[in-house]
JSON list of C-alpha atoms in Angstrom, two decimals:
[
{"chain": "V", "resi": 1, "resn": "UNK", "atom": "CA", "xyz": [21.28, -71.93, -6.81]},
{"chain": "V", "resi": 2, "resn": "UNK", "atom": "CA", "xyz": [20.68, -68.48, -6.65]},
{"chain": "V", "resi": 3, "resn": "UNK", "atom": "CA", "xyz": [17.22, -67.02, -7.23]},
{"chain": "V", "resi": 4, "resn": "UNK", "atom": "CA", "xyz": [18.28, -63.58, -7.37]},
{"chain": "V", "resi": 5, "resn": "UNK", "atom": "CA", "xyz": [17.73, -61.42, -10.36]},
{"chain": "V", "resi": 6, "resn": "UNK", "atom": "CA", "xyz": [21.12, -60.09, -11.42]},
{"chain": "V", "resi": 7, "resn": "UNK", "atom": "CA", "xyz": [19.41, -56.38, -11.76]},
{"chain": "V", "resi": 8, "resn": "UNK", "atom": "CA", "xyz": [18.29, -56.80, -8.48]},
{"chain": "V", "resi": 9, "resn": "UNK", "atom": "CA", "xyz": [19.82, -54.71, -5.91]},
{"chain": "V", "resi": 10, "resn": "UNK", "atom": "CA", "xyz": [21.28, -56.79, -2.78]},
{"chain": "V", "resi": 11, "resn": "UNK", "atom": "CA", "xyz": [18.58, -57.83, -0.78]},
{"chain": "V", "resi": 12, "resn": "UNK", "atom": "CA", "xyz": [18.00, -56.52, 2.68]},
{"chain": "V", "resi": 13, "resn": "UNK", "atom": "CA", "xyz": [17.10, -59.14, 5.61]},
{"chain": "V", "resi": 14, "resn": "UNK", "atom": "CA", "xyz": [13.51, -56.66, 6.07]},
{"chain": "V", "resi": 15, "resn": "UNK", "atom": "CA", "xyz": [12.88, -56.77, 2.43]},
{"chain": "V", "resi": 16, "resn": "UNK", "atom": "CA", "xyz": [13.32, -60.90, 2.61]},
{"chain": "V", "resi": 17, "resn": "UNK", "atom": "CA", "xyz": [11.32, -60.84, 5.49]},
{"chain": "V", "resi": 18, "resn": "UNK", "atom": "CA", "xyz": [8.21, -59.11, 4.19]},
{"chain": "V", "resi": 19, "resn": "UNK", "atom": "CA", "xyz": [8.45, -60.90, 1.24]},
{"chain": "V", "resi": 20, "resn": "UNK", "atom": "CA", "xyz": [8.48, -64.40, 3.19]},
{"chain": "V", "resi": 21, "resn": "UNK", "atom": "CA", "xyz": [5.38, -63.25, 5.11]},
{"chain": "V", "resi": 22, "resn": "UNK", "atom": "CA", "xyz": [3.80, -62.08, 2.11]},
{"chain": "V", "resi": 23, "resn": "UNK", "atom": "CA", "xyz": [3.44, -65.82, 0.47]},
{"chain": "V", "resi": 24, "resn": "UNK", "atom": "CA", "xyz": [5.86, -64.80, -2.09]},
{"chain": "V", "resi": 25, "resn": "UNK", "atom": "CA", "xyz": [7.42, -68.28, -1.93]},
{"chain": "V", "resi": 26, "resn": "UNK", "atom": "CA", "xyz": [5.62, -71.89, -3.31]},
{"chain": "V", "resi": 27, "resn": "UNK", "atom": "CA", "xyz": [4.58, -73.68, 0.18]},
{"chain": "V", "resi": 28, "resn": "UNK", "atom": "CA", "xyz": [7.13, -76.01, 0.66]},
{"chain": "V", "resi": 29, "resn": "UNK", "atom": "CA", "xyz": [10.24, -73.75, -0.61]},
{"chain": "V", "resi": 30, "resn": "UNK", "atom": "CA", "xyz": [13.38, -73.52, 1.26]},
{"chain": "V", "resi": 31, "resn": "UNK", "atom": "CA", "xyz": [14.87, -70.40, 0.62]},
{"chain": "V", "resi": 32, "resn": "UNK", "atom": "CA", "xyz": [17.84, -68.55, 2.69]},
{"chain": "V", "resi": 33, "resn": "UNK", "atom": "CA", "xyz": [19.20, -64.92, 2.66]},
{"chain": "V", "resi": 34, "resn": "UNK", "atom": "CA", "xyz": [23.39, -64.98, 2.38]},
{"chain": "V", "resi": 35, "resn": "UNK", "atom": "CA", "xyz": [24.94, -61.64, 2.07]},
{"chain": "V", "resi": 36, "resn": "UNK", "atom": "CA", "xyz": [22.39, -60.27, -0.16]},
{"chain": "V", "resi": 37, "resn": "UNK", "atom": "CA", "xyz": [21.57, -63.32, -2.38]},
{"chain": "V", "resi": 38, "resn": "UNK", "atom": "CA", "xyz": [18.73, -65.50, -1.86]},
{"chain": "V", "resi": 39, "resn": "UNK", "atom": "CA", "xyz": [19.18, -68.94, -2.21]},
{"chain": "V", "resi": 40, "resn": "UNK", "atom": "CA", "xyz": [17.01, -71.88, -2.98]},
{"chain": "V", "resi": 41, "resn": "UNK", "atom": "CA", "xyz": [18.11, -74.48, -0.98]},
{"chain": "V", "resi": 42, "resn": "UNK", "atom": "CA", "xyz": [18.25, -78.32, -2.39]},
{"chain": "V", "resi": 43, "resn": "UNK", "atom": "CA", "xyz": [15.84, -80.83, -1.62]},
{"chain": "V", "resi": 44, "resn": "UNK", "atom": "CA", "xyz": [17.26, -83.61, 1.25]},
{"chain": "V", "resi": 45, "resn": "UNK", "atom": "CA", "xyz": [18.52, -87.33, 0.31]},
{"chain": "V", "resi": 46, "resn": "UNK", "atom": "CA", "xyz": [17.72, -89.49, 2.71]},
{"chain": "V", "resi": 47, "resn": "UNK", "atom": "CA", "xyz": [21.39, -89.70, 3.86]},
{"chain": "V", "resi": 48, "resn": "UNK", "atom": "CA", "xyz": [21.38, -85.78, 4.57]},
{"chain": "V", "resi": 49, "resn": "UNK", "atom": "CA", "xyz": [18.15, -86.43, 6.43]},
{"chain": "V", "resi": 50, "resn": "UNK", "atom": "CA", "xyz": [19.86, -89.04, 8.68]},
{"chain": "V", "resi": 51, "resn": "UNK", "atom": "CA", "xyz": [22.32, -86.87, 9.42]},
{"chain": "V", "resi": 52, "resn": "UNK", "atom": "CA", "xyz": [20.06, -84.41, 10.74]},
{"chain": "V", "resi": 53, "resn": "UNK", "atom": "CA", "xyz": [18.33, -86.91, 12.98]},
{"chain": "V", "resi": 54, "resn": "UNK", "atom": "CA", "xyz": [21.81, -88.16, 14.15]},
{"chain": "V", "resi": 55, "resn": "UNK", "atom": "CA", "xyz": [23.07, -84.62, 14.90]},
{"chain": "V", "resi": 56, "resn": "UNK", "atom": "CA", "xyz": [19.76, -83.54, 16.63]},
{"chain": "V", "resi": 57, "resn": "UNK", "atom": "CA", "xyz": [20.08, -86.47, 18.91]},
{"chain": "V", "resi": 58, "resn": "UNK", "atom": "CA", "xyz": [23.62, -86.24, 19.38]},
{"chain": "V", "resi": 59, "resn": "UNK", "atom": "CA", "xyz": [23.30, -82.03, 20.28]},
{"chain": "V", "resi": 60, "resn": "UNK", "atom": "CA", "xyz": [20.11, -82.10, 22.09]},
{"chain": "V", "resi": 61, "resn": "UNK", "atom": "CA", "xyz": [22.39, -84.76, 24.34]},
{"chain": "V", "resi": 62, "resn": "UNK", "atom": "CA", "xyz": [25.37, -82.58, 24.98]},
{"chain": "V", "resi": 63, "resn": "UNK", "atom": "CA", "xyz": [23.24, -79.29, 25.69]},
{"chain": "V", "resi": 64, "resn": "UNK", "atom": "CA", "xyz": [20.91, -78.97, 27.97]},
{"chain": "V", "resi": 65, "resn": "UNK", "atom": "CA", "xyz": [19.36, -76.19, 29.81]},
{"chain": "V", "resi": 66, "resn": "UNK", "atom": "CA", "xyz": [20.15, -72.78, 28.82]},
{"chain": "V", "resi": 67, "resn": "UNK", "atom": "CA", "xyz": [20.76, -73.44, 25.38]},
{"chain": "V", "resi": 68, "resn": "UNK", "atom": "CA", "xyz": [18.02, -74.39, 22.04]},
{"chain": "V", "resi": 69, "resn": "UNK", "atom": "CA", "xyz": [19.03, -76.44, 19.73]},
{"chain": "V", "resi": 70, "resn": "UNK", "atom": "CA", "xyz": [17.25, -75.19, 16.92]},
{"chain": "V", "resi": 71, "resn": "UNK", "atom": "CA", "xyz": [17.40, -77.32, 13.24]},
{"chain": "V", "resi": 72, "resn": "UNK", "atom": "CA", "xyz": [16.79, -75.77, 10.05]},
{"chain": "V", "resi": 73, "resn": "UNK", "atom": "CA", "xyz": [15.62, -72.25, 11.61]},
{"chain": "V", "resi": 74, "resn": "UNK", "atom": "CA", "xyz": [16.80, -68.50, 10.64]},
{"chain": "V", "resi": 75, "resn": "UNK", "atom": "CA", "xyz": [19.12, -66.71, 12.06]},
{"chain": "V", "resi": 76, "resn": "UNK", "atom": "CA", "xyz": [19.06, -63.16, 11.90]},
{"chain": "V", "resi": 77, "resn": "UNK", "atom": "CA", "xyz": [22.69, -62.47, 11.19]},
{"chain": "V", "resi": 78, "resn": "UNK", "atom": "CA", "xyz": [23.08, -58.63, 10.27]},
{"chain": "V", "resi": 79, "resn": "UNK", "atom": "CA", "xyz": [21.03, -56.54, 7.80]},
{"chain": "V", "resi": 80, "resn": "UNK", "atom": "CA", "xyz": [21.71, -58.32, 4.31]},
{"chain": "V", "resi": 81, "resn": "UNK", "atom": "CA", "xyz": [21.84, -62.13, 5.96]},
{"chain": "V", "resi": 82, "resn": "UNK", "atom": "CA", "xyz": [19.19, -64.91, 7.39]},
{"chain": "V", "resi": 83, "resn": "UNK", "atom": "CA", "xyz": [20.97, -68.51, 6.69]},
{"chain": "V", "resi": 84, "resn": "UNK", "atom": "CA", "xyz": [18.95, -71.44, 7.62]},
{"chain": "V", "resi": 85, "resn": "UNK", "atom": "CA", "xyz": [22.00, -73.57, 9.56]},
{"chain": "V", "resi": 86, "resn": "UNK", "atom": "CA", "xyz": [20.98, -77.09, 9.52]},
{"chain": "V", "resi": 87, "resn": "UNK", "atom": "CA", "xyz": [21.73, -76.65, 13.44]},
{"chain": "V", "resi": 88, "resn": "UNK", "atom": "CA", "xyz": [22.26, -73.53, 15.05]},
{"chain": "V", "resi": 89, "resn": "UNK", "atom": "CA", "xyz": [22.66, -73.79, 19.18]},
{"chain": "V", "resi": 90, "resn": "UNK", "atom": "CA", "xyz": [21.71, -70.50, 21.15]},
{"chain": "V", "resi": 91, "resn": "UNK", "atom": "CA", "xyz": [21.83, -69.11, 24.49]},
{"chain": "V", "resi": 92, "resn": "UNK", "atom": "CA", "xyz": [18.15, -69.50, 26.13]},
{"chain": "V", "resi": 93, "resn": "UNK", "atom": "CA", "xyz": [15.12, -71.15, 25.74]},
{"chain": "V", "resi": 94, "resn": "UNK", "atom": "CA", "xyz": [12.89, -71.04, 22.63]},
{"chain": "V", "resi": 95, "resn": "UNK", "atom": "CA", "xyz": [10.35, -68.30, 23.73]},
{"chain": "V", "resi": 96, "resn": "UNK", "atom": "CA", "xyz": [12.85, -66.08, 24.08]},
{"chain": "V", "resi": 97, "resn": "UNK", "atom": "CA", "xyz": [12.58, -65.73, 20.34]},
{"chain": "V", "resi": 98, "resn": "UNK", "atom": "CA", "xyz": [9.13, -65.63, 20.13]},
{"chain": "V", "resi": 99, "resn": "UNK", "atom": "CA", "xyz": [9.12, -62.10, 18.36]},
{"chain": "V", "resi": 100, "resn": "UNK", "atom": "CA", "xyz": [12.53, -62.23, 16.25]},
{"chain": "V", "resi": 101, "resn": "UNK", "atom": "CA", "xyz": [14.97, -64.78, 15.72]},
{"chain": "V", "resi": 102, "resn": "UNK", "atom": "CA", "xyz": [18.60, -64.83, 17.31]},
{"chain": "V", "resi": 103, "resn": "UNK", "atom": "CA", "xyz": [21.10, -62.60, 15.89]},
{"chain": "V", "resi": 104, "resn": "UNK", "atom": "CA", "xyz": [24.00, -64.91, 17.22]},
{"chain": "V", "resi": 105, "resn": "UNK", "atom": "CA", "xyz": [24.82, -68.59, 18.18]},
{"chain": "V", "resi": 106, "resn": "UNK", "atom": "CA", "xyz": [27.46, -70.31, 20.18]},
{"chain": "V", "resi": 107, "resn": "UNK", "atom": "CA", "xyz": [27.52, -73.32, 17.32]},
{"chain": "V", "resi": 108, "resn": "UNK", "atom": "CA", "xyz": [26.59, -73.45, 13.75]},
{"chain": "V", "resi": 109, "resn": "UNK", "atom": "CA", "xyz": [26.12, -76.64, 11.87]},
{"chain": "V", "resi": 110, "resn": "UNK", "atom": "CA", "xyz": [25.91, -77.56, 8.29]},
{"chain": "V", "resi": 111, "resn": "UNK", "atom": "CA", "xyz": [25.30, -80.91, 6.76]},
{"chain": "V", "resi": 112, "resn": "UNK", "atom": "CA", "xyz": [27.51, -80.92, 3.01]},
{"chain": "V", "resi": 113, "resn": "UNK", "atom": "CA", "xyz": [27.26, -82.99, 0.02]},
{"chain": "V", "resi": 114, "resn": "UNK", "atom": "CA", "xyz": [25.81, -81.33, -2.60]},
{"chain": "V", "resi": 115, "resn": "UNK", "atom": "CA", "xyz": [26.33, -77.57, -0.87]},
{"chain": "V", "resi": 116, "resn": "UNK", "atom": "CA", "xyz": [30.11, -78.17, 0.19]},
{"chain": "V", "resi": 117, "resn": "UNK", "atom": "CA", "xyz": [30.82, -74.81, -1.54]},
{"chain": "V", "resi": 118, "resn": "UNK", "atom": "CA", "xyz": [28.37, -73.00, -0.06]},
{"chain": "V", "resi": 119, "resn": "UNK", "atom": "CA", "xyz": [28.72, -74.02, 3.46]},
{"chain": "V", "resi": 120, "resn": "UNK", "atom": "CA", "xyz": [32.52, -73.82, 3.71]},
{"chain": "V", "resi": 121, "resn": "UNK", "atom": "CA", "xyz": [32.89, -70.45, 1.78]},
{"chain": "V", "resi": 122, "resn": "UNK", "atom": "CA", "xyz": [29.22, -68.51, 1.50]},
{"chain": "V", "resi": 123, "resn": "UNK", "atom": "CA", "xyz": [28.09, -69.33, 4.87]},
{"chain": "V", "resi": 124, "resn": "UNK", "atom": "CA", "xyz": [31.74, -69.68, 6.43]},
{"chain": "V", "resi": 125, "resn": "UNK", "atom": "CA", "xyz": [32.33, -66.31, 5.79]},
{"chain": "V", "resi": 126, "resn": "UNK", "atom": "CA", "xyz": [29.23, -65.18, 6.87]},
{"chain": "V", "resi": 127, "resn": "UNK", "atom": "CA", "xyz": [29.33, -66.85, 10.36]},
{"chain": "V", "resi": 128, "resn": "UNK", "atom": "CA", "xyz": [32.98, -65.98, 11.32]},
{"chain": "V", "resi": 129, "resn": "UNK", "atom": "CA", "xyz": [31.97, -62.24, 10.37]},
{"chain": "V", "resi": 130, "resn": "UNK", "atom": "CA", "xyz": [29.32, -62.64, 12.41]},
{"chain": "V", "resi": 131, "resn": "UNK", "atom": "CA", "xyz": [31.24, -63.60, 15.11]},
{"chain": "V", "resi": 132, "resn": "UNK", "atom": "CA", "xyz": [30.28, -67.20, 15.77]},
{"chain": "V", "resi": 133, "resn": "UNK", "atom": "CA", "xyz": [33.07, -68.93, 17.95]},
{"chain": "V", "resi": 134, "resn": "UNK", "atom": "CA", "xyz": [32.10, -72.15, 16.27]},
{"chain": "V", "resi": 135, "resn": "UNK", "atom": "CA", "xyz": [31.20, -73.64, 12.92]},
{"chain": "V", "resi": 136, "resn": "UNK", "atom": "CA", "xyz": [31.19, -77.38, 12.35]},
{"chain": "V", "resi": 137, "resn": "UNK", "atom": "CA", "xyz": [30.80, -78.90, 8.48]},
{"chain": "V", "resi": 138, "resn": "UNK", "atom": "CA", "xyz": [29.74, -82.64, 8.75]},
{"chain": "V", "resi": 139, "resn": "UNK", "atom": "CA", "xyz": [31.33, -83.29, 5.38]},
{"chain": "V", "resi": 140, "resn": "UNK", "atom": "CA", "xyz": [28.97, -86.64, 4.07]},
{"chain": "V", "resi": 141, "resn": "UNK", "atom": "CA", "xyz": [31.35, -86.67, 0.52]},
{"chain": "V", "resi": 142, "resn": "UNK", "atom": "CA", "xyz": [34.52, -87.49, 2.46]},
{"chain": "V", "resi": 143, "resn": "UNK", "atom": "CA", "xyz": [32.89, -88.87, 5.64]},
{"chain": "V", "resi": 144, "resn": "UNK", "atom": "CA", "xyz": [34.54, -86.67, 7.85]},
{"chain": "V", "resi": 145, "resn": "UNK", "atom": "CA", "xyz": [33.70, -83.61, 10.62]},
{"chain": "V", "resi": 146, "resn": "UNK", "atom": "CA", "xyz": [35.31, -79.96, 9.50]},
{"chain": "V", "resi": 147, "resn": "UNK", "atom": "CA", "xyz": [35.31, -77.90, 13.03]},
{"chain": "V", "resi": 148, "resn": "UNK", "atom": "CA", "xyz": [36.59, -74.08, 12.13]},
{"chain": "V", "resi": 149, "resn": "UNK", "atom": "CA", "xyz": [37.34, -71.76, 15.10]},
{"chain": "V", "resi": 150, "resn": "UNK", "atom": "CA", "xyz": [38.30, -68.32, 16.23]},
{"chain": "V", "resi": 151, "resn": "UNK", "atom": "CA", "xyz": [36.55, -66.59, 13.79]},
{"chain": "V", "resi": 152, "resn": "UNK", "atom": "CA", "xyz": [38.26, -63.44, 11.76]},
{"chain": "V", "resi": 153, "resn": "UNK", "atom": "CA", "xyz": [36.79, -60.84, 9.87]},
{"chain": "V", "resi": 154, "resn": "UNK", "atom": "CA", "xyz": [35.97, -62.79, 6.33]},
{"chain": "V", "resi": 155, "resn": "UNK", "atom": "CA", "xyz": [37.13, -66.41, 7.48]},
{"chain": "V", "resi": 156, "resn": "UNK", "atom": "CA", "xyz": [38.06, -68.36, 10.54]},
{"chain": "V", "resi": 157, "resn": "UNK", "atom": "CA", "xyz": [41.42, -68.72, 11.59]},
{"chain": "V", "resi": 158, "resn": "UNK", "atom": "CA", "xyz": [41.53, -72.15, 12.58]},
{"chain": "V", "resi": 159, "resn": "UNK", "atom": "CA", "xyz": [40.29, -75.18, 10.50]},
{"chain": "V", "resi": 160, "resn": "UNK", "atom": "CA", "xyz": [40.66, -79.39, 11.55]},
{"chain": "V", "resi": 161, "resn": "UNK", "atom": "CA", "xyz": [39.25, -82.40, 10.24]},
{"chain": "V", "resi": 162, "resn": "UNK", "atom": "CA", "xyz": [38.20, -85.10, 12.35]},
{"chain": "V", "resi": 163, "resn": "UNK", "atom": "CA", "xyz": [37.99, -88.54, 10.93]},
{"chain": "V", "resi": 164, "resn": "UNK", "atom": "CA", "xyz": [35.06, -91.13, 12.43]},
{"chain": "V", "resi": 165, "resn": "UNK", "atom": "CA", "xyz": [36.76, -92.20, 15.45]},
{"chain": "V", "resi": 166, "resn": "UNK", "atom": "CA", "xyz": [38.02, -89.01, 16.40]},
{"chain": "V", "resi": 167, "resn": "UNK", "atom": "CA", "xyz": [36.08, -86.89, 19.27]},
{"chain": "V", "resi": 168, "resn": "UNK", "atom": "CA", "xyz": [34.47, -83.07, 19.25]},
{"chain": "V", "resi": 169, "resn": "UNK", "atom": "CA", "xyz": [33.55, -81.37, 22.25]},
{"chain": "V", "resi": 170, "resn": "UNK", "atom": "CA", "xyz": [31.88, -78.04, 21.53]},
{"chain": "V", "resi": 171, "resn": "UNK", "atom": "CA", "xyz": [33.54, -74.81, 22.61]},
{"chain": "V", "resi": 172, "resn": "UNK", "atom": "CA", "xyz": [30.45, -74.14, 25.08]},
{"chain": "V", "resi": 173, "resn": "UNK", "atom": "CA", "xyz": [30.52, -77.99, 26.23]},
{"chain": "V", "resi": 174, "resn": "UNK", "atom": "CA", "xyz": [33.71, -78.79, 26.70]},
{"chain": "V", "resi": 175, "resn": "UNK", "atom": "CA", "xyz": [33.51, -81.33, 28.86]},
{"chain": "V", "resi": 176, "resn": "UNK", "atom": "CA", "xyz": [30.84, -83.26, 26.55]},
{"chain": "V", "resi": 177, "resn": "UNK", "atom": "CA", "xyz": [32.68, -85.28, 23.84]},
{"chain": "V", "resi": 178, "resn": "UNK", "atom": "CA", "xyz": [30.53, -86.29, 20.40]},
{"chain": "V", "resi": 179, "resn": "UNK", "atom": "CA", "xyz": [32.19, -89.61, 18.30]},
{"chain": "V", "resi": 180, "resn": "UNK", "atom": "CA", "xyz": [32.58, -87.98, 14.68]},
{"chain": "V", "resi": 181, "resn": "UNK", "atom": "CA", "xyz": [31.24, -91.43, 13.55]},
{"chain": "V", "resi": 182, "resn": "UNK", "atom": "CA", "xyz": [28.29, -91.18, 15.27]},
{"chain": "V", "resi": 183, "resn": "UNK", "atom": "CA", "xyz": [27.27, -88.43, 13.07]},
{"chain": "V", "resi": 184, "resn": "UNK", "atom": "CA", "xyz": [28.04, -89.93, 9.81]},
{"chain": "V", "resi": 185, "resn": "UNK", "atom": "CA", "xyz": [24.97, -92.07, 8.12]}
]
């Protein structure tokens, strides 16, 4: 849902920003910056939750030093855009965005089930503009992992779908492999 008053001009990520620091927001609010739009993000079932835990687990497992692993964080993603990924892995170590968050990532992850259409075309679009080399959908509706590659200008160019038994390794891993059904609640 958007929260975004139609007359509103698009928002800039320095005008969300300020806005954020100002207590604009209820305590407890998760809101997001896409392209100009703020969204409200939905609540998390207890399945969506698990997934989290099982992706943190599975992630903080395959990379190790020189990357973060960072859940439910911003990334700073161009001048209209601050998405909260549900994971987003970066180069470095977590002080090294101490004053500003990361304007790119090697891996982007969403969980779907209610936000399917946000996360494949909203935030799809946004992180293969943004150059991302990787952007994973863990798709809890049909129980299966959507990996999109070789980003383009509005879309990436490749898309699979792994079922549960199936294996990912990560474009900056490869030689880590994660079982798609370990992922799935």
């Amino acid at each position: 849902m958007s929260i975004s008053h139609p007359n509103h001009a698009p928002w800039t990520r320095e005008e969300y920003e300020r806005t954020v620091e100002a207590g604009s927001f209820q305590p407890g609010d998760r809101f997001e910056l896409v392209e100009g739009v703020v969204y409200d993000m939905a609540p998390q079932n207890s399945r969506h939750a698990t997934a989290v835990r099982l992706l943190q687990k599975a992630l903080d497992a395959v990379f190790g030093a020189g990357f973060d692993v960072r859940c439910q964080l911003p990334l700073a993603l161009g001048a209209d855009s601050e998405p909260e990924p549900d994971f987003a892995v970066v180069s470095g170590d977590p002080r090294d965005y101490r004053d500003s968050h990361p304007t790119r990532a090697v891996l982007a992850v969403e969980i779907a089930d209610s936000s399917a259409f946000h996360d494949r075309v909203r935030k799809g679009r946004l992180y293969a503009r943004s150059g991302i080399p990787e952007y994973w959908i863990l798709n809890l509706i049909d129980g299966v992992l959507e990996v999109y590659r070789e980003p383009g200008e509005d879309s990436y160019r490749s898309r699979v779908i792994l079922r549960p038994s199936e294996t990912i390794s990560p474009l900056a891993r490869s030689q880590a492999a994660i079982t798609v059904g370990d992922l799935i609640p």
